[in-house]
Amino acid sequence: MKKPWPLYRVFLAIAVFVVGYTFIMVFFRKETPMFYPYEEAQAEVLGNLLRSEGWEPLPEAYVIGEFRASREEIGLGARELLTFDAEETIGLEIGEHSTTPLVLAGVESPAALALGEPLQAEIHWEEKEEKTYPQTLSFYKRDGEILVFPPHGRIKPAVNAEARTRFLIPPEQLPSGDYTVYLYTEDGLRGWEFSVQE
């Protein structure tokens, strides 16, 4: 009959396994973005509700990661922020379908664009110690209205993140006319106006 291992061998085997497993996980795992299933499900629900109210997604619009153009080059200036009733303006009660910890501090945008120019605007967020600022935004359009949503729920902190997000809407989505851009954040629905001139 075989004798059982002495306890020190059992502890040694466990220690070797834990150290080896930790080494493999730390040095060989693939870095992937964090996955938030509840938040993504709520974003999908919100998208479906918005479509039912005539809002169409703008997949061509995007966040600009590197600020290569200066404020002067793209005509950025501080815009007056208006406050809107979310349900009345958007056409539905957003409620639990979009929650965000972000508070709006201000917006810089051109007051007017020439036909064929893209809209570049910059959102300024209230400073947060943990530097959780959005790297993505969701965009929707309905006639002369553009609706912008930050990510739903939690936002992953980014190293050296700045409390601002610059985005671009391509000129194909901006025929001549007057526009209102709505931004939904923790402090409700805010917005600003600009025009596209021929």
mmCIF file of C-alpha atoms in Angstrom:
data_model
loop_
_atom_site.group_PDB
_atom_site.id
_atom_site.type_symbol
_atom_site.label_atom_id
_atom_site.label_comp_id
_atom_site.label_asym_id
_atom_site.label_seq_id
_atom_site.Cartn_x
_atom_site.Cartn_y
_atom_site.Cartn_z
ATOM 1 C CA MET A 1 0.000 0.000 0.000
ATOM 2 C CA LYS A 2 1.338 3.369 -1.104
ATOM 3 C CA LYS A 3 1.939 6.029 1.494
ATOM 4 C CA PRO A 4 0.178 9.396 0.900
ATOM 5 C CA TRP A 5 2.382 12.336 0.038
ATOM 6 C CA PRO A 6 3.681 14.334 2.962
ATOM 7 C CA LEU A 7 1.845 17.641 3.392
ATOM 8 C CA TYR A 8 4.852 19.723 2.397
ATOM 9 C CA ARG A 9 4.832 18.025 -1.051
ATOM 10 C CA VAL A 10 1.132 18.788 -1.487
ATOM 11 C CA PHE A 11 1.701 22.449 -0.592
ATOM 12 C CA LEU A 12 4.726 22.578 -2.894
ATOM 13 C CA ALA A 13 2.728 21.130 -5.812
ATOM 14 C CA ILE A 14 -0.055 23.686 -5.251
ATOM 15 C CA ALA A 15 2.473 26.532 -5.063
ATOM 16 C CA VAL A 16 4.159 25.442 -8.315
ATOM 17 C CA PHE A 17 0.786 25.233 -10.071
ATOM 18 C CA VAL A 18 -0.360 28.659 -8.835
ATOM 19 C CA VAL A 19 2.925 30.343 -9.781
ATOM 20 C CA GLY A 20 2.949 28.675 -13.209
ATOM 21 C CA TYR A 21 -0.696 29.533 -13.909
ATOM 22 C CA THR A 22 -0.176 33.162 -12.835
ATOM 23 C CA PHE A 23 2.897 33.479 -15.072
ATOM 24 C CA ILE A 24 0.987 32.156 -18.100
ATOM 25 C CA MET A 25 -2.048 34.396 -17.433
ATOM 26 C CA VAL A 26 0.034 37.546 -16.978
ATOM 27 C CA PHE A 27 2.529 37.122 -19.831
ATOM 28 C CA PHE A 28 0.527 35.281 -22.488
ATOM 29 C CA ARG A 29 -3.064 36.416 -22.199
ATOM 30 C CA LYS A 30 -4.536 38.541 -24.984
ATOM 31 C CA GLU A 31 -5.670 42.035 -24.024
ATOM 32 C CA THR A 32 -9.292 42.599 -25.030
ATOM 33 C CA PRO A 33 -11.751 45.372 -24.219
ATOM 34 C CA MET A 34 -13.895 44.782 -21.162
ATOM 35 C CA PHE A 35 -17.286 43.287 -21.950
ATOM 36 C CA TYR A 36 -20.347 44.631 -20.165
ATOM 37 C CA PRO A 37 -23.286 42.452 -21.262
ATOM 38 C CA TYR A 38 -25.996 44.387 -19.394
ATOM 39 C CA GLU A 39 -24.834 47.751 -20.748
ATOM 40 C CA GLU A 40 -24.597 46.416 -24.295
ATOM 41 C CA ALA A 41 -28.076 44.888 -24.061
ATOM 42 C CA GLN A 42 -29.517 48.204 -22.845
ATOM 43 C CA ALA A 43 -27.761 50.080 -25.677
ATOM 44 C CA GLU A 44 -29.370 47.687 -28.177
ATOM 45 C CA VAL A 45 -32.807 48.196 -26.616
ATOM 46 C CA LEU A 46 -32.330 51.962 -26.761
ATOM 47 C CA GLY A 47 -31.305 51.772 -30.432
ATOM 48 C CA ASN A 48 -34.478 49.828 -31.284
ATOM 49 C CA LEU A 49 -36.669 52.322 -29.395
ATOM 50 C CA LEU A 50 -35.028 55.263 -31.162
ATOM 51 C CA ARG A 51 -35.563 53.676 -34.582
ATOM 52 C CA SER A 52 -39.259 53.286 -33.766
ATOM 53 C CA GLU A 53 -39.372 57.083 -33.229
ATOM 54 C CA GLY A 54 -37.727 57.839 -36.582
ATOM 55 C CA TRP A 55 -34.119 58.200 -35.410
ATOM 56 C CA GLU A 56 -31.619 56.554 -37.754
ATOM 57 C CA PRO A 57 -28.128 55.440 -36.637
ATOM 58 C CA LEU A 58 -25.128 57.307 -38.025
ATOM 59 C CA PRO A 59 -22.427 54.622 -38.242
ATOM 60 C CA GLU A 60 -20.270 56.949 -40.370
ATOM 61 C CA ALA A 61 -19.832 59.378 -37.449
ATOM 62 C CA TYR A 62 -16.907 58.655 -35.161
ATOM 63 C CA VAL A 63 -14.778 59.849 -32.249
ATOM 64 C CA ILE A 64 -11.421 61.383 -33.182
ATOM 65 C CA GLY A 65 -8.639 59.771 -31.170
ATOM 66 C CA GLU A 66 -5.815 62.158 -32.090
ATOM 67 C CA PHE A 67 -6.457 65.889 -32.230
ATOM 68 C CA ARG A 68 -4.405 66.678 -35.341
ATOM 69 C CA ALA A 69 -6.377 69.771 -36.342
ATOM 70 C CA SER A 70 -6.270 72.822 -34.084
ATOM 71 C CA ARG A 71 -9.412 74.525 -32.775
ATOM 72 C CA GLU A 72 -8.775 77.467 -35.108
ATOM 73 C CA GLU A 73 -8.470 75.239 -38.185
ATOM 74 C CA ILE A 74 -11.891 73.670 -37.699
ATOM 75 C CA GLY A 75 -13.592 76.756 -36.286
ATOM 76 C CA LEU A 76 -14.295 75.503 -32.787
ATOM 77 C CA GLY A 77 -15.897 77.995 -30.446
ATOM 78 C CA ALA A 78 -17.830 77.734 -27.196
ATOM 79 C CA ARG A 79 -21.522 77.135 -27.880
ATOM 80 C CA GLU A 80 -24.443 78.145 -25.731
ATOM 81 C CA LEU A 81 -25.951 75.004 -24.228
ATOM 82 C CA LEU A 82 -29.724 74.711 -24.231
ATOM 83 C CA THR A 83 -31.724 72.376 -21.983
ATOM 84 C CA PHE A 84 -34.486 70.160 -23.406
ATOM 85 C CA ASP A 85 -37.126 67.839 -22.057
ATOM 86 C CA ALA A 86 -35.786 64.413 -23.032
ATOM 87 C CA GLU A 87 -39.112 62.614 -23.478
ATOM 88 C CA GLU A 88 -40.734 65.444 -25.412
ATOM 89 C CA THR A 89 -37.708 66.067 -27.670
ATOM 90 C CA ILE A 90 -36.596 62.513 -28.388
ATOM 91 C CA GLY A 91 -40.075 61.007 -28.430
ATOM 92 C CA LEU A 92 -39.633 58.385 -25.720
ATOM 93 C CA GLU A 93 -38.805 57.982 -22.046
ATOM 94 C CA ILE A 94 -35.125 57.063 -21.999
ATOM 95 C CA GLY A 95 -35.091 56.126 -18.328
ATOM 96 C CA GLU A 96 -33.068 53.037 -17.505
ATOM 97 C CA HIS A 97 -32.055 52.461 -21.126
ATOM 98 C CA SER A 98 -29.325 55.073 -20.960
ATOM 99 C CA THR A 99 -27.477 55.949 -17.782
ATOM 100 C CA THR A 100 -24.044 57.495 -17.737
ATOM 101 C CA PRO A 101 -21.822 58.867 -14.958
ATOM 102 C CA LEU A 102 -20.686 61.738 -17.195
ATOM 103 C CA VAL A 103 -21.572 65.360 -16.505
ATOM 104 C CA LEU A 104 -21.328 67.910 -19.313
ATOM 105 C CA ALA A 105 -19.038 70.901 -18.715
ATOM 106 C CA GLY A 106 -19.262 72.581 -22.128
ATOM 107 C CA VAL A 107 -19.148 72.158 -25.894
ATOM 108 C CA GLU A 108 -17.037 73.686 -28.652
ATOM 109 C CA SER A 109 -18.408 73.563 -32.189
ATOM 110 C CA PRO A 110 -18.528 75.706 -35.321
ATOM 111 C CA ALA A 111 -21.548 78.012 -35.494
ATOM 112 C CA ALA A 112 -21.773 77.460 -39.255
ATOM 113 C CA LEU A 113 -20.325 75.131 -41.870
ATOM 114 C CA ALA A 114 -20.033 75.427 -45.637
ATOM 115 C CA LEU A 115 -21.873 72.709 -47.559
ATOM 116 C CA GLY A 116 -19.464 69.790 -48.028
ATOM 117 C CA GLU A 117 -17.618 70.313 -44.746
ATOM 118 C CA PRO A 118 -17.764 67.759 -41.928
ATOM 119 C CA LEU A 119 -18.904 68.751 -38.468
ATOM 120 C CA GLN A 120 -16.154 68.481 -35.883
ATOM 121 C CA ALA A 121 -17.178 69.276 -32.333
ATOM 122 C CA GLU A 122 -15.583 68.809 -28.937
ATOM 123 C CA ILE A 123 -17.425 67.817 -25.768
ATOM 124 C CA HIS A 124 -15.889 68.860 -22.453
ATOM 125 C CA TRP A 125 -16.690 66.692 -19.437
ATOM 126 C CA GLU A 126 -16.609 67.513 -15.760
ATOM 127 C CA GLU A 127 -13.219 66.366 -14.412
ATOM 128 C CA LYS A 128 -13.226 62.951 -12.718
ATOM 129 C CA GLU A 129 -10.467 61.613 -10.486
ATOM 130 C CA GLU A 130 -10.630 58.123 -12.039
ATOM 131 C CA LYS A 131 -10.383 59.564 -15.607
ATOM 132 C CA THR A 132 -13.393 57.696 -16.984
ATOM 133 C CA TYR A 133 -14.109 59.571 -20.197
ATOM 134 C CA PRO A 134 -15.735 58.012 -23.277
ATOM 135 C CA GLN A 135 -13.646 56.709 -26.158
ATOM 136 C CA THR A 136 -16.802 56.008 -28.193
ATOM 137 C CA LEU A 137 -20.157 57.699 -28.759
ATOM 138 C CA SER A 138 -23.406 56.612 -30.436
ATOM 139 C CA PHE A 139 -24.956 58.910 -33.051
ATOM 140 C CA TYR A 140 -28.517 59.122 -34.419
ATOM 141 C CA LYS A 141 -30.131 61.530 -36.894
ATOM 142 C CA ARG A 142 -33.696 62.641 -37.630
ATOM 143 C CA ASP A 143 -34.128 65.437 -40.193
ATOM 144 C CA GLY A 144 -32.246 68.459 -38.777
ATOM 145 C CA GLU A 145 -31.601 66.835 -35.400
ATOM 146 C CA ILE A 146 -28.545 64.854 -34.296
ATOM 147 C CA LEU A 147 -28.609 62.829 -31.087
ATOM 148 C CA VAL A 148 -25.389 61.824 -29.300
ATOM 149 C CA PHE A 149 -25.171 59.221 -26.519
ATOM 150 C CA PRO A 150 -22.090 58.414 -24.419
ATOM 151 C CA PRO A 151 -21.615 54.725 -23.502
ATOM 152 C CA HIS A 152 -24.269 53.253 -21.224
ATOM 153 C CA GLY A 153 -23.287 52.531 -17.624
ATOM 154 C CA ARG A 154 -19.677 51.926 -16.662
ATOM 155 C CA ILE A 155 -16.768 53.422 -18.607
ATOM 156 C CA LYS A 156 -13.299 51.907 -18.445
ATOM 157 C CA PRO A 157 -10.662 54.348 -17.141
ATOM 158 C CA ALA A 158 -8.043 55.293 -19.717
ATOM 159 C CA VAL A 159 -4.423 56.194 -19.005
ATOM 160 C CA ASN A 160 -3.765 59.932 -19.455
ATOM 161 C CA ALA A 161 -7.347 60.429 -20.639
ATOM 162 C CA GLU A 162 -8.422 64.032 -21.154
ATOM 163 C CA ALA A 163 -11.800 65.320 -20.047
ATOM 164 C CA ARG A 164 -12.903 65.961 -23.628
ATOM 165 C CA THR A 165 -14.141 63.979 -26.597
ATOM 166 C CA ARG A 166 -13.890 65.253 -30.169
ATOM 167 C CA PHE A 167 -16.111 63.743 -32.841
ATOM 168 C CA LEU A 168 -16.748 64.060 -36.581
ATOM 169 C CA ILE A 169 -19.916 63.744 -38.653
ATOM 170 C CA PRO A 170 -19.167 63.425 -42.394
ATOM 171 C CA PRO A 171 -20.534 65.996 -44.869
ATOM 172 C CA GLU A 172 -22.699 63.412 -46.692
ATOM 173 C CA GLN A 173 -24.953 63.426 -43.618
ATOM 174 C CA LEU A 174 -25.202 67.222 -43.503
ATOM 175 C CA PRO A 175 -27.277 68.813 -46.288
ATOM 176 C CA SER A 176 -27.787 72.569 -46.031
ATOM 177 C CA GLY A 177 -30.042 73.805 -43.250
ATOM 178 C CA ASP A 178 -30.231 74.424 -39.522
ATOM 179 C CA TYR A 179 -29.320 71.709 -37.030
ATOM 180 C CA THR A 180 -29.669 70.986 -33.351
ATOM 181 C CA VAL A 181 -27.291 68.533 -31.679
ATOM 182 C CA TYR A 182 -28.618 66.828 -28.531
ATOM 183 C CA LEU A 183 -26.337 65.214 -25.968
ATOM 184 C CA TYR A 184 -27.759 62.965 -23.245
ATOM 185 C CA THR A 185 -25.723 62.838 -20.021
ATOM 186 C CA GLU A 186 -26.239 62.489 -16.281
ATOM 187 C CA ASP A 187 -27.622 66.035 -16.069
ATOM 188 C CA GLY A 188 -30.275 65.418 -18.743
ATOM 189 C CA LEU A 189 -30.651 66.391 -22.383
ATOM 190 C CA ARG A 190 -28.561 69.392 -23.439
ATOM 191 C CA GLY A 191 -27.923 70.721 -26.916
ATOM 192 C CA TRP A 192 -26.539 73.364 -29.221
ATOM 193 C CA GLU A 193 -27.256 74.680 -32.716
ATOM 194 C CA PHE A 194 -25.295 75.135 -35.936
ATOM 195 C CA SER A 195 -26.077 75.617 -39.604
ATOM 196 C CA VAL A 196 -24.825 74.314 -42.942
ATOM 197 C CA GLN A 197 -24.791 76.994 -45.641
ATOM 198 C CA GLU A 198 -24.530 76.658 -49.407
#
